[in-house]
C-alpha positions as CSV (number, residue, x, y, z in Angstrom):
1,M,-56.1,348.1,-22.9
2,L,-58.6,346.9,-25.4
3,T,-59.1,350.5,-26.6
4,Y,-55.4,350.8,-27.4
5,A,-55.5,347.5,-29.2
6,N,-58.6,348.4,-31.2
7,Y,-57.1,351.7,-32.2
8,A,-54.0,349.9,-33.4
9,W,-55.9,347.3,-35.4
10,V,-58.1,350.0,-37.0
11,H,-55.0,351.9,-38.2
12,Y,-53.2,348.8,-39.2
13,Y,-56.1,347.6,-41.4
14,S,-56.4,351.1,-42.8
15,G,-52.9,350.8,-44.1
16,N,-51.4,353.2,-41.6
17,M,-48.4,351.2,-40.5
18,D,-46.5,353.7,-38.4
19,D,-45.3,354.4,-34.9
20,R,-48.8,355.2,-33.7
21,V,-49.8,351.7,-34.3
22,K,-46.7,350.3,-32.6
23,D,-47.2,352.6,-29.6
24,S,-50.8,351.6,-29.2
25,F,-49.9,347.9,-29.2
26,Q,-47.2,348.7,-26.6
27,K,-49.7,350.4,-24.4
28,A,-52.1,347.6,-24.7
29,L,-49.4,345.1,-23.8
30,K,-48.5,347.0,-20.7
31,G,-51.8,346.1,-19.3
32,E,-52.1,342.6,-20.7
33,P,-48.5,341.3,-21.5
34,D,-49.7,337.8,-22.3
35,N,-52.6,338.7,-24.5
36,A,-52.1,336.6,-27.7
37,S,-54.0,338.9,-30.0
38,F,-52.1,342.0,-28.8
39,N,-48.7,340.2,-29.1
40,V,-49.5,339.0,-32.6
41,G,-50.5,342.4,-33.7
42,Y,-47.4,344.0,-32.2
43,A,-45.2,341.4,-33.9
44,I,-46.8,342.0,-37.3
45,V,-46.4,345.7,-37.0
46,L,-42.7,345.5,-35.8
47,Y,-42.0,343.1,-38.7
48,G,-43.5,345.5,-41.2
49,L,-41.8,348.6,-39.7
50,E,-38.4,346.9,-39.6
51,G,-38.8,345.8,-43.2
52,M,-39.2,349.4,-44.2
53,V,-35.9,350.5,-42.6
54,S,-33.8,347.4,-42.9
55,D,-30.2,347.7,-41.6
56,K,-28.0,345.1,-43.1
57,R,-25.6,345.3,-40.2
58,V,-28.1,343.9,-37.8
59,K,-28.9,340.2,-38.0
60,S,-32.6,339.7,-38.6
61,V,-32.9,337.2,-35.7
62,M,-31.7,339.8,-33.2
63,T,-34.3,342.4,-34.0
64,A,-37.2,343.4,-31.7
65,G,-39.5,342.2,-34.5
66,A,-38.0,338.7,-34.5
67,N,-38.2,338.5,-30.7
68,Q,-41.8,339.6,-30.8
69,L,-42.7,337.1,-33.5
70,R,-41.2,334.4,-31.3
71,K,-43.2,335.5,-28.3
72,A,-46.4,335.7,-30.4
73,L,-45.7,332.2,-31.7
74,S,-45.2,330.9,-28.2
75,L,-48.7,332.3,-27.3
76,E,-50.3,331.1,-30.5
77,P,-48.3,328.1,-31.7
78,D,-50.6,327.4,-34.6
79,N,-50.7,330.9,-36.0
80,S,-49.6,330.4,-39.6
81,E,-49.2,334.1,-40.4
82,V,-46.7,334.5,-37.5
83,M,-44.9,331.3,-38.5
84,V,-44.4,332.6,-42.1
85,L,-43.3,336.1,-41.0
86,L,-40.8,334.6,-38.7
87,A,-39.6,332.3,-41.4
88,L,-39.2,335.2,-43.8
89,N,-37.2,337.1,-41.2
90,L,-34.9,334.1,-40.5
91,Q,-34.2,333.4,-44.2
92,K,-32.1,336.6,-44.3
93,D,-29.4,335.2,-42.1
94,S,-27.2,332.1,-41.5
95,P,-27.8,328.6,-43.0
96,K,-28.9,327.5,-39.5
97,D,-31.5,330.2,-39.4
98,K,-32.6,329.2,-43.0
99,Q,-33.1,325.6,-41.8
100,E,-35.3,326.9,-39.0
101,A,-37.2,329.0,-41.5
102,M,-37.9,326.0,-43.7
103,K,-39.1,324.0,-40.7
104,L,-41.6,326.8,-39.8
105,I,-42.9,327.0,-43.3
106,K,-43.4,323.2,-43.4
107,E,-45.2,323.3,-40.0
108,A,-47.5,326.2,-40.8
109,P,-51.1,325.0,-40.8
110,R,-52.8,325.1,-44.2
111,P,-56.5,325.7,-44.8
112,V,-58.5,322.6,-45.2
113,S,-60.1,322.4,-48.7
């Protein structure tokens, strides 16, 4: 499973955000469904891929990316990157979702200076 995740991270950091990366994270998650790192990576990739092919007819909160961001956040509640990506996703929808987005942004940990 780690091999699939490593493959996915290498391609992700190389700027190759495509279905190969998504598929590799999916394979890694089949073996370790509660691995926080795999879930975070998969959420980030789904968020990026969905942003590339946005369908305005589908509410952002109902997408696989939004669901995966929520799962990743449940496994890593202090992950500021996931908080901000979920907030950006939520901002696109209803006022209630925008309120949740603002709450997430305010709660996102900030680096200590």
